[in-house]
Short mmCIF file of C-alpha atoms and ligand atoms in Angstrom, two decimals:
data_model
loop_
_atom_site.label_atom_id
_atom_site.label_comp_id
_atom_site.label_asym_id
_atom_site.label_seq_id
_atom_site.Cartn_x
_atom_site.Cartn_y
_atom_site.Cartn_z
CA MET R 1262 16.15 -12.62 -13.55
CA LYS R 1263 16.54 -10.69 -9.90
CA LYS R 1264 16.39 -12.98 -7.18
CA LEU R 1265 16.79 -12.61 -3.60
CA VAL R 1266 19.34 -14.99 -1.47
CA ILE R 1267 19.26 -14.85 2.65
CA ASN R 1268 20.94 -17.13 4.59
CA GLY R 1269 18.32 -17.57 7.98
CA GLY R 1270 18.75 -17.96 11.94
CA LYS R 1271 20.61 -14.62 12.21
CA GLN R 1272 19.09 -12.26 15.12
CA LEU R 1273 18.15 -8.85 13.86
CA ASN R 1274 19.48 -5.95 15.05
CA GLY R 1275 20.44 -1.99 15.42
CA LYS R 1276 18.16 0.37 13.50
CA ILE R 1277 16.28 1.75 11.12
CA ARG R 1278 14.38 4.88 9.52
CA ILE R 1279 10.70 3.90 7.97
CA SER R 1280 9.51 5.61 4.51
CA GLY R 1281 6.82 7.11 3.66
CA ALA R 1282 4.40 5.79 3.26
CA LYS R 1283 4.21 4.19 -0.72
CA ASN R 1284 -0.24 4.14 -0.67
CA ALA R 1285 -0.77 8.11 0.51
CA ALA R 1286 2.48 8.98 -2.04
CA VAL R 1287 0.27 6.81 -5.36
CA ALA R 1288 -3.15 8.77 -4.44
CA ILE R 1289 -1.48 12.98 -3.48
CA LEU R 1290 1.01 12.17 -6.63
CA PRO R 1291 -1.79 12.41 -9.05
CA ALA R 1292 -4.00 14.57 -6.89
CA VAL R 1293 -0.99 17.36 -7.90
CA ILE R 1294 -2.92 17.28 -11.28
CA LEU R 1295 -5.35 19.48 -9.06
CA SER R 1296 -2.75 21.88 -8.17
CA ASP R 1297 -2.85 25.98 -10.16
CA GLY R 1298 0.66 25.82 -9.05
CA VAL R 1299 3.45 23.84 -7.39
CA CYS R 1300 4.17 20.87 -5.00
CA ARG R 1301 6.89 20.09 -3.50
CA ILE R 1302 6.15 16.93 -1.12
CA GLU R 1303 8.78 15.43 0.50
CA ASN R 1304 9.16 11.70 2.75
CA ILE R 1305 8.38 10.19 -1.18
CA PRO R 1306 9.41 6.03 -1.28
CA ASN R 1307 11.69 5.76 -3.41
CA ILE R 1308 9.81 2.51 -4.79
CA SER R 1309 8.86 1.26 -8.71
CA ASP R 1310 5.01 1.80 -7.55
CA VAL R 1311 5.80 5.71 -6.65
CA ASN R 1312 8.33 6.38 -9.74
CA ALA R 1313 6.12 4.68 -12.04
CA MET R 1314 3.25 7.45 -10.72
CA VAL R 1315 5.80 10.08 -11.40
CA ASN R 1316 6.18 8.57 -14.92
CA ILE R 1317 3.12 8.53 -16.14
CA LEU R 1318 2.58 12.70 -14.74
CA HIS R 1319 5.56 13.37 -16.51
CA LYS R 1320 4.22 11.78 -19.85
CA MET R 1321 1.19 13.57 -19.44
CA GLY R 1322 3.36 16.54 -19.75
CA ALA R 1323 3.73 17.86 -15.97
CA LYS R 1324 7.26 19.28 -15.01
CA VAL R 1325 8.74 17.99 -12.62
CA ASN R 1326 12.20 18.06 -10.61
CA ARG R 1327 13.79 16.05 -8.90
CA LEU R 1328 14.47 17.05 -5.37
CA SER R 1329 16.36 14.52 -3.57
CA LYS R 1330 16.14 11.01 -3.17
CA THR R 1331 13.20 12.23 -1.54
CA ALA R 1332 11.67 14.79 -2.64
CA ILE R 1333 9.75 16.03 -5.43
CA GLU R 1334 8.64 18.73 -7.46
CA ILE R 1335 6.13 18.99 -9.49
CA ASP R 1336 3.85 21.18 -12.06
CA ALA R 1337 0.86 19.54 -13.11
CA THR R 1338 -0.28 23.11 -14.78
CA PRO R 1339 0.94 22.67 -18.26
CA VAL R 1340 -1.51 18.64 -18.35
CA THR R 1341 -4.28 19.82 -20.68
CA ASN R 1342 -5.06 16.34 -21.95
CA PRO R 1343 -7.35 14.49 -19.93
CA GLU R 1344 -6.03 10.76 -21.03
CA ALA R 1345 -3.53 8.48 -19.09
CA VAL R 1346 -4.42 5.10 -21.60
CA TRP R 1347 -0.37 3.72 -21.45
CA ASP R 1348 0.43 0.94 -20.85
CA GLU R 1349 2.03 1.53 -17.64
CA VAL R 1350 -1.30 3.52 -16.62
CA MET R 1351 -2.74 -0.75 -16.81
CA ASP R 1352 0.08 -1.93 -14.22
CA MET R 1353 -0.80 -0.35 -10.71
CA ARG R 1354 -3.70 -0.42 -9.18
CA ALA R 1355 -2.72 3.98 -8.03
CA SER R 1356 -3.69 4.90 -11.49
CA SER R 1357 -7.38 4.85 -11.05
CA TYR R 1358 -6.89 7.83 -8.75
CA LEU R 1359 -5.30 9.54 -12.57
CA LEU R 1360 -9.44 9.23 -12.58
CA GLY R 1361 -10.23 11.49 -9.88
CA ALA R 1362 -8.13 14.07 -10.72
CA LEU R 1363 -8.59 15.12 -14.03
CA LEU R 1364 -12.47 15.00 -13.98
CA GLY R 1365 -11.53 17.16 -11.01
CA ARG R 1366 -9.87 19.29 -12.56
CA PHE R 1367 -11.32 18.56 -16.14
CA SER R 1368 -14.62 17.72 -16.25
CA ARG R 1369 -13.58 14.70 -17.78
CA ALA R 1370 -11.11 11.40 -18.48
CA SER R 1371 -9.69 8.69 -19.70
CA VAL R 1372 -7.85 5.96 -18.04
CA ALA R 1373 -6.84 2.88 -19.09
CA MET R 1374 -8.19 0.28 -16.92
CA PRO R 1375 -6.74 -0.07 -13.59
CA GLY R 1376 -4.57 -3.73 -13.16
CA GLY R 1377 -3.18 -4.83 -9.95
CA CYS R 1378 -1.86 -7.51 -7.06
CA ASP R 1379 -4.23 -10.91 -7.98
CA PHE R 1380 -5.38 -11.08 -4.90
CA GLY R 1381 -9.70 -12.32 -6.16
CA VAL R 1382 -11.75 -8.92 -8.26
CA ARG R 1383 -10.71 -5.07 -7.57
CA PRO R 1384 -13.94 -3.64 -9.02
CA LEU R 1385 -14.73 -0.53 -9.41
CA ASP R 1386 -18.05 0.17 -9.26
CA GLN R 1387 -18.05 1.82 -5.71
CA HIS R 1388 -15.74 4.37 -7.41
CA LEU R 1389 -18.11 4.54 -10.55
CA LYS R 1390 -20.81 5.34 -8.61
CA GLY R 1391 -19.43 7.89 -6.61
CA PHE R 1392 -18.57 10.26 -9.91
CA GLU R 1393 -22.05 9.19 -11.33
CA VAL R 1394 -23.36 11.18 -7.53
CA LEU R 1395 -21.02 13.97 -9.32
CA GLY R 1396 -22.98 14.45 -12.24
CA ALA R 1397 -20.21 12.16 -14.18
CA LYS R 1398 -20.94 9.43 -17.38
CA HIS R 1399 -18.70 6.90 -17.15
CA THR R 1400 -18.51 4.69 -20.86
CA VAL R 1401 -15.69 1.62 -20.82
CA ASP R 1402 -14.00 0.45 -24.14
CA LYS R 1403 -11.81 -1.22 -25.43
CA GLY R 1404 -9.65 -1.59 -21.34
CA ILE R 1405 -10.24 2.99 -21.53
CA ILE R 1406 -12.26 3.67 -18.53
CA ARG R 1407 -14.28 7.34 -20.13
CA ALA R 1408 -15.63 9.52 -17.05
CA GLU R 1409 -17.14 12.81 -18.34
CA ALA R 1410 -20.00 15.21 -17.20
CA ASP R 1411 -20.49 18.82 -17.88
CA SER R 1412 -19.44 20.34 -14.50
CA LEU R 1413 -19.43 18.33 -11.34
CA THR R 1414 -22.02 18.98 -8.55
CA GLY R 1415 -21.32 17.55 -5.36
CA GLY R 1416 -23.97 15.15 -4.06
CA HIS R 1417 -24.03 12.36 -1.06
CA VAL R 1418 -22.55 8.92 -1.67
CA TYR R 1419 -23.21 5.92 0.65
CA LEU R 1420 -20.17 2.96 0.04
CA ASP R 1421 -21.77 -0.62 -0.59
CA VAL R 1422 -17.83 -1.55 0.94
CA VAL R 1423 -15.47 0.73 2.76
CA SER R 1424 -13.44 1.24 0.27
CA VAL R 1425 -10.17 3.44 0.17
CA GLY R 1426 -9.87 3.41 -3.26
CA ALA R 1427 -13.46 4.62 -3.77
CA THR R 1428 -12.94 6.97 -0.70
CA ILE R 1429 -10.47 8.91 -1.89
CA ASN R 1430 -11.00 9.03 -5.68
CA ILE R 1431 -14.28 9.92 -5.17
CA MET R 1432 -12.63 13.12 -2.46
CA LEU R 1433 -10.20 13.60 -5.11
CA ALA R 1434 -12.95 14.00 -7.79
CA ALA R 1435 -14.92 16.55 -5.50
CA VAL R 1436 -12.98 18.55 -4.05
CA ARG R 1437 -13.05 21.73 -7.04
CA ALA R 1438 -17.13 20.51 -7.42
CA LYS R 1439 -19.76 22.86 -6.69
CA GLY R 1440 -21.42 22.82 -3.99
CA ARG R 1441 -20.69 19.89 -0.99
CA THR R 1442 -19.80 16.07 -0.81
CA VAL R 1443 -20.91 13.66 1.78
CA ILE R 1444 -19.28 10.36 1.76
CA GLU R 1445 -20.56 7.85 4.16
CA ASN R 1446 -19.19 4.74 5.02
CA ALA R 1447 -15.71 6.50 4.63
CA ALA R 1448 -12.02 4.29 4.69
CA ARG R 1449 -10.44 5.54 7.74
CA GLU R 1450 -7.03 4.97 6.63
CA PRO R 1451 -3.90 6.48 7.84
CA HIS R 1452 -3.27 6.69 4.18
CA VAL R 1453 -7.13 8.59 3.44
CA VAL R 1454 -6.29 11.49 6.48
CA ASP R 1455 -3.42 12.06 4.33
CA VAL R 1456 -4.87 12.96 0.54
CA ALA R 1457 -7.01 14.90 2.73
CA ASN R 1458 -4.68 16.74 4.55
CA PHE R 1459 -2.72 17.08 1.58
CA LEU R 1460 -6.17 18.67 -0.72
CA ASN R 1461 -6.53 21.00 2.42
CA SER R 1462 -2.48 22.15 2.46
CA MET R 1463 -3.77 23.03 -0.99
CA GLY R 1464 -7.01 25.11 -0.34
CA ALA R 1465 -9.51 22.54 -0.33
CA ASP R 1466 -12.27 22.36 2.12
CA VAL R 1467 -12.18 18.11 3.07
CA ARG R 1468 -13.83 17.55 6.94
CA GLY R 1469 -14.07 14.33 8.77
CA ALA R 1470 -11.44 11.79 7.00
CA GLY R 1471 -10.51 9.39 9.50
CA THR R 1472 -14.05 9.18 10.79
CA ASN R 1473 -16.77 7.04 7.84
CA ILE R 1474 -18.13 11.13 6.86
CA ILE R 1475 -15.87 12.62 5.53
CA LYS R 1476 -17.48 16.39 3.78
CA ILE R 1477 -16.48 18.14 1.30
CA ASN R 1478 -16.26 21.77 -0.04
CA GLY R 1479 -16.10 21.73 -3.13
CA VAL R 1480 -13.51 25.62 -4.43
CA GLU R 1481 -13.27 26.57 -7.43
CA HIS R 1482 -8.96 26.71 -7.60
CA LEU R 1483 -6.42 24.91 -5.52
CA ASN R 1484 -2.76 26.62 -4.88
CA GLY R 1485 0.70 25.08 -5.03
CA THR R 1486 2.07 23.43 -1.77
CA SER R 1487 5.27 21.96 0.53
CA TYR R 1488 4.03 18.22 2.01
CA SER R 1489 5.78 15.55 4.09
CA ILE R 1490 4.40 12.06 3.01
CA ILE R 1491 3.53 10.05 6.49
CA PRO R 1492 5.32 7.51 7.73
CA ASP R 1493 4.08 4.06 5.87
CA GLN R 1494 2.00 1.70 8.34
CA ILE R 1495 2.86 -1.01 6.31
CA GLU R 1496 6.50 -0.67 6.68
CA ALA R 1497 6.34 -0.71 9.51
CA GLY R 1498 4.29 -3.72 10.53
CA THR R 1499 6.38 -5.61 8.28
CA TYR R 1500 9.71 -4.91 10.15
CA MET R 1501 8.34 -6.03 13.42
CA ALA R 1502 7.28 -8.61 13.32
CA ALA R 1503 10.95 -9.65 10.90
CA ALA R 1504 12.07 -8.60 14.56
CA ALA R 1505 9.57 -10.76 15.99
CA ALA R 1506 10.80 -13.94 13.47
CA THR R 1507 14.74 -13.86 14.39
CA GLY R 1508 13.87 -12.34 17.67
CA GLY R 1509 15.68 -9.53 17.17
CA ASP R 1510 16.04 -6.30 19.21
CA VAL R 1511 15.19 -3.56 16.47
CA VAL R 1512 13.69 0.75 16.55
CA LEU R 1513 11.56 1.69 13.90
CA GLN R 1514 12.41 5.51 13.53
CA ASN R 1515 10.39 7.87 12.10
CA VAL R 1516 6.98 6.34 12.71
CA ILE R 1517 3.37 7.16 13.70
CA THR R 1518 2.47 4.56 16.92
CA LYS R 1519 -1.27 5.30 16.64
CA HIS R 1520 -1.44 3.65 12.79
CA LEU R 1521 -0.07 0.95 14.00
CA GLU R 1522 -1.88 0.28 17.36
CA SER R 1523 -3.54 -2.88 15.80
CA ILE R 1524 -0.30 -4.74 14.70
CA THR R 1525 1.36 -3.88 18.20
CA ALA R 1526 -1.41 -5.16 20.09
CA LYS R 1527 -1.57 -7.68 17.54
CA LEU R 1528 2.43 -8.98 18.71
CA ARG R 1529 1.98 -8.53 21.98
CA GLU R 1530 -0.56 -11.33 22.66
CA MET R 1531 1.98 -13.10 20.61
CA GLY R 1532 3.66 -12.40 23.16
CA VAL R 1533 6.77 -9.31 21.13
CA GLU R 1534 7.35 -6.98 23.61
CA VAL R 1535 6.90 -3.37 21.69
CA ASP R 1536 7.40 -0.44 23.40
CA GLU R 1537 6.33 2.96 21.74
CA TYR R 1538 8.03 6.17 22.11
CA ASP R 1539 7.20 10.21 20.49
CA ASP R 1540 7.93 8.56 16.05
CA CYS R 1541 9.56 5.11 16.70
CA VAL R 1542 9.08 1.65 18.54
CA HIS R 1543 11.28 -0.53 20.08
CA VAL R 1544 10.59 -4.63 19.85
CA ARG R 1545 12.18 -7.21 21.31
CA GLN R 1546 11.32 -10.71 21.24
CA HIS R 1547 12.65 -13.55 22.93
CA GLY R 1548 12.15 -17.68 22.92
CA ARG R 1549 9.49 -19.34 21.01
CA LEU R 1550 6.03 -17.04 20.05
CA HIS R 1551 2.70 -18.35 21.04
CA ARG R 1552 -0.25 -18.41 18.73
CA CYS R 1553 -2.93 -16.16 18.08
CA ASN R 1554 -5.99 -15.86 16.01
CA VAL R 1555 -6.40 -12.47 13.33
CA LYS R 1556 -9.31 -11.60 11.41
CA THR R 1557 -8.05 -7.95 8.93
CA MET R 1558 -11.06 -5.73 8.60
CA PRO R 1559 -10.32 -1.69 7.57
CA HIS R 1560 -8.70 0.29 9.72
CA PRO R 1561 -8.56 0.55 13.03
CA GLY R 1562 -8.84 -3.46 12.90
CA PHE R 1563 -5.93 -5.25 11.44
CA PRO R 1564 -4.40 -4.31 8.15
CA THR R 1565 -5.17 -6.21 4.86
CA ASP R 1566 -1.43 -5.48 4.16
CA MET R 1567 -0.26 -7.34 6.79
CA GLN R 1568 -2.04 -10.67 6.77
CA PRO R 1569 0.60 -12.81 4.45
CA GLN R 1570 3.57 -10.99 7.51
CA ILE R 1571 1.74 -12.06 9.84
CA THR R 1572 1.08 -15.61 8.29
CA ALA R 1573 4.41 -15.80 8.39
CA LEU R 1574 5.21 -15.07 11.70
CA LEU R 1575 2.09 -17.74 13.19
CA SER R 1576 4.24 -20.01 10.91
CA THR R 1577 6.22 -20.64 13.97
CA ALA R 1578 4.95 -19.77 17.08
CA ASP R 1579 4.00 -22.02 19.63
CA GLY R 1580 0.48 -23.96 18.77
CA THR R 1581 -2.44 -23.66 16.31
CA SER R 1582 -3.51 -20.25 14.86
CA ILE R 1583 -6.91 -18.73 13.26
CA VAL R 1584 -5.86 -15.91 9.81
CA THR R 1585 -9.45 -14.96 8.71
CA GLU R 1586 -8.41 -12.02 5.69
CA GLY R 1587 -11.79 -9.86 5.62
CA VAL R 1588 -11.39 -7.23 2.50
CA TRP R 1589 -9.88 -9.78 0.19
CA ASP R 1590 -11.30 -13.03 -1.43
CA HIS R 1591 -8.35 -14.55 -2.17
CA ARG R 1592 -5.04 -13.50 -0.42
CA PHE R 1593 -3.85 -16.46 0.39
CA SER R 1594 -1.54 -17.86 -2.47
CA TYR R 1595 1.54 -17.43 -0.93
CA VAL R 1596 0.83 -20.39 1.39
CA GLY R 1597 1.21 -23.04 -0.67
CA GLU R 1598 5.48 -21.22 -0.92
CA LEU R 1599 5.39 -20.58 2.81
CA LYS R 1600 4.86 -25.44 2.81
CA ARG R 1601 7.77 -24.93 0.19
CA MET R 1602 9.43 -24.44 3.69
CA GLY R 1603 7.72 -26.46 5.47
CA ALA R 1604 4.16 -24.32 6.84
CA ASN R 1605 1.77 -26.45 7.94
CA ILE R 1606 -1.50 -24.12 7.13
CA ALA R 1607 -5.08 -25.33 5.04
CA VAL R 1608 -6.56 -22.26 3.87
CA ASP R 1609 -10.52 -22.59 3.42
CA SER R 1610 -11.28 -19.40 1.16
CA ARG R 1611 -10.45 -16.49 3.69
CA VAL R 1612 -9.53 -18.57 6.57
CA ALA R 1613 -6.56 -20.26 7.23
CA VAL R 1614 -5.40 -22.69 9.21
CA ILE R 1615 -2.27 -22.31 10.93
CA GLN R 1616 -0.09 -25.60 13.13
CA GLY R 1617 2.50 -23.61 13.89
CA MET R 1618 6.23 -25.77 13.73
CA ASP R 1619 9.30 -25.81 15.59
CA ILE R 1620 11.36 -24.71 12.55
CA LEU R 1621 10.91 -23.66 8.59
CA ASN R 1622 14.32 -24.74 6.27
CA GLY R 1623 14.95 -23.02 3.94
CA ALA R 1624 13.35 -23.06 -0.43
CA PRO R 1625 13.36 -21.44 -3.47
CA VAL R 1626 10.29 -20.38 -3.29
CA LYS R 1627 8.53 -16.49 -5.02
CA ALA R 1628 7.18 -13.65 -4.48
CA THR R 1629 3.23 -14.39 -5.54
CA ASP R 1630 3.12 -10.62 -4.96
CA LEU R 1631 4.30 -7.48 -2.80
CA ARG R 1632 3.15 -9.08 0.62
CA ALA R 1633 3.07 -12.23 -0.55
CA GLY R 1634 6.83 -11.11 -0.89
CA ALA R 1635 7.23 -9.55 2.58
CA ALA R 1636 6.10 -12.80 3.89
CA MET R 1637 8.84 -14.99 1.88
CA ILE R 1638 11.55 -12.53 3.50
CA ILE R 1639 10.59 -13.04 7.21
CA ALA R 1640 9.88 -16.94 6.48
CA ALA R 1641 13.15 -17.10 5.15
CA LEU R 1642 15.29 -14.52 7.80
CA ALA R 1643 14.11 -17.10 10.55
CA ALA R 1644 13.98 -20.59 8.92
CA ASN R 1645 16.82 -23.09 9.02
CA GLY R 1646 19.50 -22.26 5.60
CA THR R 1647 19.38 -20.82 2.39
CA THR R 1648 16.00 -19.63 0.61
CA HIS R 1649 15.84 -18.47 -3.17
CA ILE R 1650 12.96 -15.98 -3.37
CA GLU R 1651 12.64 -15.30 -7.44
CA GLU R 1652 9.56 -12.52 -8.22
CA VAL R 1653 11.69 -9.99 -6.11
CA GLN R 1654 10.39 -7.08 -8.71
CA TYR R 1655 7.06 -7.83 -6.46
CA ILE R 1656 8.21 -6.81 -3.45
CA GLU R 1657 10.66 -3.86 -5.27
CA ARG R 1658 7.36 -1.82 -5.32
CA GLY R 1659 6.55 -0.99 -1.61
CA TYR R 1660 9.55 -1.65 0.15
CA GLU R 1661 12.56 1.18 -0.41
CA ASP R 1662 16.01 -0.08 0.17
CA ILE R 1663 14.73 -3.14 1.83
CA VAL R 1664 18.34 -5.04 1.54
CA GLU R 1665 20.61 -3.06 2.41
CA LYS R 1666 17.87 -1.68 5.36
CA LEU R 1667 18.00 -5.49 6.56
CA GLN R 1668 21.43 -6.28 6.00
CA SER R 1669 22.14 -2.59 8.44
CA LEU R 1670 20.17 -5.48 11.41
CA GLY R 1671 22.83 -8.83 9.80
CA ALA R 1672 20.45 -9.69 7.83
CA ASP R 1673 22.42 -12.14 5.65
CA ILE R 1674 20.45 -11.27 2.12
CA LYS R 1675 21.72 -9.92 -0.96
CA ILE R 1676 20.36 -9.63 -5.16
CA ILE R 1677 22.05 -11.97 -7.27
CA TYR R 1678 21.42 -11.77 -11.00
CA THR R 1679 21.14 -15.08 -13.45
CA ASP R 1680 19.73 -15.28 -16.50
CA GLU R 1681 17.33 -17.73 -16.07
CA PRO R 1682 14.11 -16.70 -18.31
CA THR R 1683 11.59 -14.96 -14.79
CA ALA R 1684 8.79 -16.84 -14.39
CA GLN R 1685 6.35 -14.49 -15.53
CA THR R 1686 6.39 -11.24 -15.62
CA ALA R 1687 5.48 -9.20 -12.47
CA GLN R 1688 1.91 -6.86 -12.87
CA THR R 1689 1.75 -4.50 -9.98
CA ALA R 1690 -1.07 -3.16 -7.11
C1 EPZ V 2784 -5.86 -0.42 -1.32
O1 EPZ V 2784 -6.00 -0.91 -2.22
C2 EPZ V 2784 -4.07 -0.38 -1.62
N1 EPZ V 2784 -3.97 0.11 -2.38
C3 EPZ V 2784 -4.57 -2.11 -0.83
O2 EPZ V 2784 -2.45 -2.05 -0.54
C4 EPZ V 2784 -5.53 -2.64 -0.05
O3 EPZ V 2784 -4.90 -4.44 0.44
C5 EPZ V 2784 -6.61 -1.49 0.15
O4 EPZ V 2784 -6.93 -0.17 -0.37
C6 EPZ V 2784 -6.82 -2.78 1.04
O5 EPZ V 2784 -6.94 -1.40 2.19
C7 EPZ V 2784 -3.94 1.03 -2.95
O6 EPZ V 2784 -3.60 1.88 -1.58
C8 EPZ V 2784 -2.99 1.41 -3.90
P1 EPZ V 2784 -10.46 -1.26 -1.76
P2 EPZ V 2784 -8.10 -0.65 -3.39
O7 EPZ V 2784 -10.94 -0.42 -2.42
O8 EPZ V 2784 -8.19 1.03 -2.57
C9 EPZ V 2784 -13.83 -3.88 -2.74
C10 EPZ V 2784 -0.77 -3.24 -1.07
O9 EPZ V 2784 -0.32 -3.99 -1.11
N2 EPZ V 2784 -14.20 -2.73 -3.53
O10 EPZ V 2784 -9.85 -0.42 -0.12
O11 EPZ V 2784 -7.60 -1.55 -4.21
C11 EPZ V 2784 -12.46 -4.59 -3.50
O12 EPZ V 2784 -13.04 -6.35 -3.87
C12 EPZ V 2784 -1.95 -2.55 -1.90
O13 EPZ V 2784 0.17 -2.13 -0.51
C13 EPZ V 2784 -15.40 -3.02 -3.88
O14 EPZ V 2784 -16.17 -4.29 -4.25
O15 EPZ V 2784 -8.78 -1.78 -1.77
C14 EPZ V 2784 -12.20 -5.31 -1.63
O16 EPZ V 2784 -13.11 -6.18 -1.00
C15 EPZ V 2784 -2.56 -4.88 -1.71
N3 EPZ V 2784 -15.83 -2.51 -5.12
C16 EPZ V 2784 -13.06 -4.34 -0.29
O17 EPZ V 2784 -13.38 -3.22 -1.34
C17 EPZ V 2784 -14.82 -1.05 -5.22
O18 EPZ V 2784 -15.56 0.26 -5.93
C18 EPZ V 2784 -11.36 -3.14 -0.20
O19 EPZ V 2784 -11.14 -2.45 -1.51
C19 EPZ V 2784 -13.47 -0.89 -4.28
C20 EPZ V 2784 -13.11 -1.91 -3.54
#
């Protein structure tokens, strides 16, 4: 079993480069299935969710050529069987994108029901509603979702909830459908825009991504392309929080500052100095953080994927803070782990009330999911003493080289391997 061992109290100082966006990469990779050519994708993060998706495409028959640690070339034209039903498909929420991509190319798809981080029910009803509008009927049998249409025809989809996954999945199914598709109440996240830009680079006609109305005119074919993935908004936000938590002075290179606006605004409210430049941010913190209230919302609101990290930060702020989770039903499961370190947090459903402590103390804890794991690292970096973090595999799903990046900033962090059994095998989001 792998564990992280962190000796807290060291200020983070220096500069690191932010990697490509996980939630763009895990959607752009299945989108390659729609192409009649070869796709070269750069700035792809070397993380386990991305590698799992690449393995699934390879198993489906795609030709994969790793050009470097962060560049890959994929030819999915040899894929002929619109099925992805292996176990690893079930382990990752992003596997649901295989439905939209296979439907978009073959007008039929069979995909194992995806799993994902466990913070409440993660339904697919909005995805399936969109496919139905395009003419696809679906069944669920023995854990496999099967969707099929004679051919896909564009239509008008009004999403009941703002859903990143449904917005992307319907885009994938619609880009080669006959006629025009309109997605209303669409998600506006940066990775939704990145997927739309990738599709357009292959010759698709997707307009309005980044607004709540996306219009897609179907095209016959999509060509090969060369595309570079945007930097990861949540990875950047995580390191901004880590710099603030340790009273550090850190420059994050390769960011899009516009994608960080809600995170920057909240950190500034807490008293953190954030200076924005063309493709980097400079984060400095002196003295105690101020309390503040946070409500997570779909983009451009404060991102839910930064909720655990900001809660860890507020655990030692001066005063009482309230964090309200506006997207997921149960995304505070990690609070129990923070309380093992001395945090004073009361949770009631989607609201956490945080009494800031002077300092947290190191303890043995575990990552309960990807972003919760990041929150434990932030708490441990600022804490007094040593923290052991188990279930490291969750963290490796979404953070490229996190130990090396933190070590380069002066953190006392290392991975150790022990033979004790892991409490549970991890699912991935
Ligand atoms: C994506 O998940 C991200 N995952 C999540 O990030 C992120 O938390 C989430 O978007 C919200 O930003 C990936 O991109 C791989 P949703 P997704 O569909 O698409 C409800 C991380 O840490 N809903 O936007 O599954 C749903 O229950 C991961 O990187 C329906 O009701 O999220 C939730 O309340 C964790 N029906 C809300 O919408 C549906 O058909 C938003 O979910 C779909 C969603």
